[in-house]
Amino acid sequence: LINEIEARSRAEEALRVMNDELEIRIQQRTADLKDRTEALTSEAIERHVAEETMRLVFNNSHDAIFIHDTEGNVLDVNDTMLKIYKLNKAEALQLTIKEDFSAPQMDLNFLDEKWQQAVEGEEVVFDWTSRCPKEGTLFEVEVALNRIELKGEPVILANVHDISEQKKALIQQAEHQEFLGTIFEGIGAAVFVFDPTRGMMVDCNSVGEKLLNMGRSAILNAACQTEFTFTSDTKKDLLCP
């Protein structure tokens, strides 16, 4: 009987020790799982904050931004794009640059070449005439294509910058220059333009060429003090004003 009691006591003690060890293991395992869960939660929160920050930057860019797969399908656009092209997001995701956002007269083969360069990893920038799909309004843009990785997949990021005002200003400047050139040539009197800082002649009109009986290239960059022979055979110094 005593042996049975001792044996039972030893068995109970062994069972208690096993239970204690199991409890310790469970506590350690629980602590490990808690730490891992907290770490994953913290990582998820940080990732969410980072994504929200990037989305905020994405949507507040002054440029229209398209994200395409390498086949040209639109995966995402920013709010600026929707505002410029007067679309909602569902509509924008159904359209393509070639068929819907390009003016009819544009060279689509050129666009294909630029797209392929971007797919191959080159940074591509070019001017283009874009089109609002609904209204058909055309406007000038600068397009920058870059291949980036998004969620482990290659995508094409297109930044589209409206340069209509810059183009309009350049056209107006060219027209103004043409107008001034017309006056410069049609004024009926010899006109010479000197650079006072260098003391050199920098421009003249055709009447001035006839007066000096010299070609424009020979006249330009001549010093103000150069002695010129006029068509009247008299010699005079042309002095800077």
Short mmCIF file of C-alpha atoms in Angstrom, two decimals:
data_model
loop_
_atom_site.label_atom_id
_atom_site.label_comp_id
_atom_site.label_asym_id
_atom_site.label_seq_id
_atom_site.Cartn_x
_atom_site.Cartn_y
_atom_site.Cartn_z
CA LEU A 1 0.00 0.00 0.00
CA ILE A 2 2.85 2.35 0.91
CA ASN A 3 4.51 1.64 -2.43
CA GLU A 4 1.28 2.42 -4.26
CA ILE A 5 0.93 5.71 -2.40
CA GLU A 6 4.53 6.64 -3.17
CA ALA A 7 4.09 5.70 -6.83
CA ARG A 8 0.90 7.72 -7.07
CA SER A 9 2.62 10.65 -5.39
CA ARG A 10 5.51 10.48 -7.84
CA ALA A 11 3.11 10.29 -10.77
CA GLU A 12 1.13 13.27 -9.50
CA GLU A 13 4.36 15.25 -9.03
CA ALA A 14 5.53 14.36 -12.53
CA LEU A 15 2.13 15.39 -13.91
CA ARG A 16 2.30 18.68 -11.98
CA VAL A 17 5.77 19.38 -13.37
CA MET A 18 4.56 18.60 -16.89
CA ASN A 19 1.57 20.90 -16.41
CA ASP A 20 3.82 23.66 -15.10
CA GLU A 21 6.19 23.27 -18.07
CA LEU A 22 3.25 23.23 -20.47
CA GLU A 23 1.84 26.38 -18.87
CA ILE A 24 5.22 28.11 -19.20
CA ARG A 25 5.44 27.09 -22.87
CA ILE A 26 1.89 28.31 -23.50
CA GLN A 27 2.71 31.63 -21.85
CA GLN A 28 5.90 31.99 -23.91
CA ARG A 29 4.06 31.06 -27.07
CA THR A 30 1.28 33.51 -26.26
CA ALA A 31 3.84 36.27 -25.60
CA ASP A 32 5.60 35.49 -28.89
CA LEU A 33 2.31 35.58 -30.78
CA LYS A 34 1.39 38.85 -29.09
CA ASP A 35 4.73 40.41 -30.05
CA ARG A 36 4.39 39.22 -33.63
CA THR A 37 0.80 40.45 -33.82
CA GLU A 38 1.80 43.86 -32.47
CA ALA A 39 4.71 44.04 -34.91
CA LEU A 40 2.46 43.11 -37.85
CA THR A 41 -0.18 45.58 -36.69
CA SER A 42 2.43 48.33 -36.40
CA GLU A 43 3.81 47.48 -39.84
CA ALA A 44 0.31 47.48 -41.33
CA ILE A 45 -0.41 50.87 -39.76
CA GLU A 46 2.88 52.31 -41.04
CA ARG A 47 2.19 50.92 -44.51
CA HIS A 48 -1.33 52.38 -44.45
CA VAL A 49 -0.01 55.80 -43.37
CA ALA A 50 2.65 55.67 -46.11
CA GLU A 51 0.04 54.71 -48.71
CA GLU A 52 -2.27 57.49 -47.56
CA THR A 53 0.60 59.98 -47.76
CA MET A 54 1.51 58.86 -51.27
CA ARG A 55 -2.14 58.99 -52.32
CA LEU A 56 -2.35 62.55 -50.98
CA VAL A 57 0.75 63.57 -52.99
CA PHE A 58 -0.57 61.66 -56.02
CA ASN A 59 -3.90 63.46 -56.00
CA ASN A 60 -2.50 66.92 -55.28
CA SER A 61 -0.01 66.99 -58.14
CA HIS A 62 -0.52 69.83 -60.63
CA ASP A 63 -0.01 67.31 -63.45
CA ALA A 64 -2.45 64.69 -64.66
CA ILE A 65 -1.00 61.29 -63.71
CA PHE A 66 -1.88 57.99 -65.37
CA ILE A 67 -0.68 54.56 -64.21
CA HIS A 68 -0.82 51.94 -66.98
CA ASP A 69 0.12 48.32 -67.33
CA THR A 70 2.74 47.69 -70.01
CA GLU A 71 -0.02 46.98 -72.56
CA GLY A 72 -1.39 50.51 -72.18
CA ASN A 73 -4.44 49.75 -70.03
CA VAL A 74 -5.16 52.46 -67.44
CA LEU A 75 -4.89 51.09 -63.90
CA ASP A 76 -5.21 54.31 -61.90
CA VAL A 77 -5.38 58.09 -62.33
CA ASN A 78 -5.16 61.02 -59.95
CA ASP A 79 -7.78 63.63 -59.15
CA THR A 80 -6.05 66.24 -61.30
CA MET A 81 -6.42 63.99 -64.35
CA LEU A 82 -10.15 63.65 -63.69
CA LYS A 83 -10.48 67.44 -63.37
CA ILE A 84 -8.49 68.23 -66.53
CA TYR A 85 -10.22 65.63 -68.70
CA LYS A 86 -13.65 66.10 -67.05
CA LEU A 87 -14.20 62.41 -66.31
CA ASN A 88 -15.06 60.25 -63.35
CA LYS A 89 -12.69 57.48 -62.34
CA ALA A 90 -14.79 54.65 -63.70
CA GLU A 91 -14.82 56.34 -67.13
CA ALA A 92 -11.09 57.06 -67.06
CA LEU A 93 -10.20 53.42 -66.38
CA GLN A 94 -12.02 52.33 -69.55
CA LEU A 95 -10.07 54.64 -71.90
CA THR A 96 -6.61 54.62 -73.51
CA ILE A 97 -4.11 57.32 -74.49
CA LYS A 98 -4.03 56.24 -78.15
CA GLU A 99 -7.73 55.95 -78.83
CA ASP A 100 -9.26 58.44 -76.43
CA PHE A 101 -6.75 61.00 -75.13
CA SER A 102 -4.92 61.86 -78.37
CA ALA A 103 -5.87 64.42 -81.02
CA PRO A 104 -6.96 62.80 -84.34
CA GLN A 105 -4.04 64.25 -86.31
CA MET A 106 -1.33 62.87 -84.01
CA ASP A 107 1.15 60.25 -85.24
CA LEU A 108 0.26 57.13 -83.28
CA ASN A 109 3.27 55.25 -84.65
CA PHE A 110 5.44 57.86 -82.95
CA LEU A 111 3.50 57.26 -79.73
CA ASP A 112 4.04 53.49 -80.06
CA GLU A 113 7.80 54.06 -80.41
CA LYS A 114 7.92 56.24 -77.31
CA TRP A 115 5.81 53.75 -75.36
CA GLN A 116 8.15 50.88 -76.26
CA GLN A 117 11.14 52.94 -75.15
CA ALA A 118 9.45 53.49 -71.79
CA VAL A 119 8.60 49.78 -71.44
CA GLU A 120 12.29 49.03 -72.03
CA GLY A 121 13.22 51.32 -69.13
CA GLU A 122 14.05 54.60 -70.85
CA GLU A 123 12.79 57.90 -69.48
CA VAL A 124 10.78 59.44 -72.32
CA VAL A 125 9.61 63.05 -72.64
CA PHE A 126 7.78 64.51 -75.64
CA ASP A 127 5.20 67.12 -76.63
CA TRP A 128 1.74 65.93 -77.65
CA THR A 129 -1.70 67.26 -78.47
CA SER A 130 -4.18 65.75 -76.04
CA ARG A 131 -7.95 65.47 -76.25
CA CYS A 132 -10.80 65.56 -73.74
CA PRO A 133 -12.79 62.42 -74.67
CA LYS A 134 -16.26 63.79 -73.96
CA GLU A 135 -15.99 67.34 -75.33
CA GLY A 136 -13.33 66.77 -77.97
CA THR A 137 -11.38 69.81 -76.72
CA LEU A 138 -7.71 69.76 -77.79
CA PHE A 139 -4.81 71.15 -75.78
CA GLU A 140 -1.01 70.96 -75.81
CA VAL A 141 0.78 68.81 -73.23
CA GLU A 142 4.23 67.57 -72.30
CA VAL A 143 4.21 63.83 -71.58
CA ALA A 144 6.81 62.08 -69.42
CA LEU A 145 6.77 58.26 -69.42
CA ASN A 146 8.66 56.20 -66.82
CA ARG A 147 8.62 52.50 -66.00
CA ILE A 148 8.33 51.80 -62.27
CA GLU A 149 7.57 48.80 -60.05
CA LEU A 150 4.19 48.73 -58.32
CA LYS A 151 3.30 45.78 -56.08
CA GLY A 152 6.01 43.77 -57.76
CA GLU A 153 4.77 44.42 -61.29
CA PRO A 154 6.17 46.79 -63.95
CA VAL A 155 3.85 49.69 -64.78
CA ILE A 156 4.17 52.83 -66.89
CA LEU A 157 3.77 56.13 -65.05
CA ALA A 158 2.64 58.97 -67.34
CA ASN A 159 2.90 62.56 -66.12
CA VAL A 160 0.93 64.87 -68.41
CA HIS A 161 1.67 68.59 -68.02
CA ASP A 162 -0.59 71.14 -69.70
CA ILE A 163 1.63 73.51 -71.71
CA SER A 164 -1.14 75.28 -73.63
CA GLU A 165 -0.32 78.68 -72.15
CA GLN A 166 3.42 78.29 -72.81
CA LYS A 167 2.72 77.27 -76.42
CA LYS A 168 0.34 80.20 -76.84
CA ALA A 169 2.98 82.56 -75.45
CA LEU A 170 5.62 81.18 -77.86
CA ILE A 171 3.26 81.60 -80.82
CA GLN A 172 2.47 85.17 -79.76
CA GLN A 173 6.18 85.88 -79.34
CA ALA A 174 6.91 84.49 -82.81
CA GLU A 175 4.10 86.55 -84.29
CA HIS A 176 5.41 89.65 -82.51
CA GLN A 177 8.91 89.01 -83.82
CA GLU A 178 7.53 88.57 -87.33
CA PHE A 179 5.61 91.83 -86.97
CA LEU A 180 8.73 93.67 -85.80
CA GLY A 181 10.73 92.11 -88.62
CA THR A 182 8.18 93.34 -91.14
CA ILE A 183 8.46 96.88 -89.78
CA PHE A 184 12.26 96.62 -89.60
CA GLU A 185 12.48 95.69 -93.28
CA GLY A 186 9.62 97.84 -94.54
CA ILE A 187 10.46 101.08 -92.80
CA GLY A 188 12.11 102.51 -95.97
CA ALA A 189 15.19 103.85 -94.20
CA ALA A 190 18.49 102.24 -93.29
CA VAL A 191 18.41 100.87 -89.77
CA PHE A 192 21.54 99.75 -87.92
CA VAL A 193 21.48 98.13 -84.47
CA PHE A 194 24.57 98.44 -82.29
CA ASP A 195 25.53 96.68 -79.07
CA PRO A 196 26.83 99.54 -76.90
CA THR A 197 28.56 97.21 -74.46
CA ARG A 198 30.75 95.71 -77.18
CA GLY A 199 30.71 98.57 -79.64
CA MET A 200 29.68 96.23 -82.44
CA MET A 201 26.94 96.24 -85.07
CA VAL A 202 24.53 93.37 -84.44
CA ASP A 203 21.77 93.91 -86.98
CA CYS A 204 20.73 95.94 -90.00
CA ASN A 205 17.94 95.89 -92.52
CA SER A 206 18.09 95.40 -96.29
CA VAL A 207 18.02 99.17 -96.88
CA GLY A 208 21.21 99.40 -94.82
CA GLU A 209 22.80 96.68 -96.95
CA LYS A 210 21.99 98.63 -100.12
CA LEU A 211 23.26 101.85 -98.61
CA LEU A 212 26.64 100.30 -97.80
CA ASN A 213 26.63 98.06 -100.86
CA MET A 214 27.60 95.17 -98.57
CA GLY A 215 26.06 91.88 -97.54
CA ARG A 216 24.54 91.60 -94.09
CA SER A 217 27.10 89.02 -92.94
CA ALA A 218 29.93 91.43 -93.77
CA ILE A 219 28.25 94.27 -91.91
CA LEU A 220 27.43 92.42 -88.72
CA ASN A 221 29.96 92.36 -85.90
CA ALA A 222 31.82 95.30 -87.44
CA ALA A 223 33.07 97.88 -84.97
CA CYS A 224 31.19 101.16 -84.62
CA GLN A 225 34.30 103.10 -85.66
CA THR A 226 34.71 101.15 -88.93
CA GLU A 227 34.96 103.38 -92.00
CA PHE A 228 32.22 102.46 -94.47
CA THR A 229 31.89 103.52 -98.10
CA PHE A 230 28.36 104.59 -98.94
CA THR A 231 26.86 104.08 -102.39
CA SER A 232 27.40 107.80 -102.96
CA ASP A 233 31.17 107.06 -102.85
CA THR A 234 31.57 109.24 -99.80
CA LYS A 235 33.22 107.74 -96.72
CA LYS A 236 31.78 108.13 -93.26
CA ASP A 237 32.36 106.64 -89.84
CA LEU A 238 29.34 104.94 -88.32
CA LEU A 239 29.57 105.81 -84.67
CA CYS A 240 27.66 104.27 -81.81
CA PRO A 241 24.92 106.52 -80.52
#
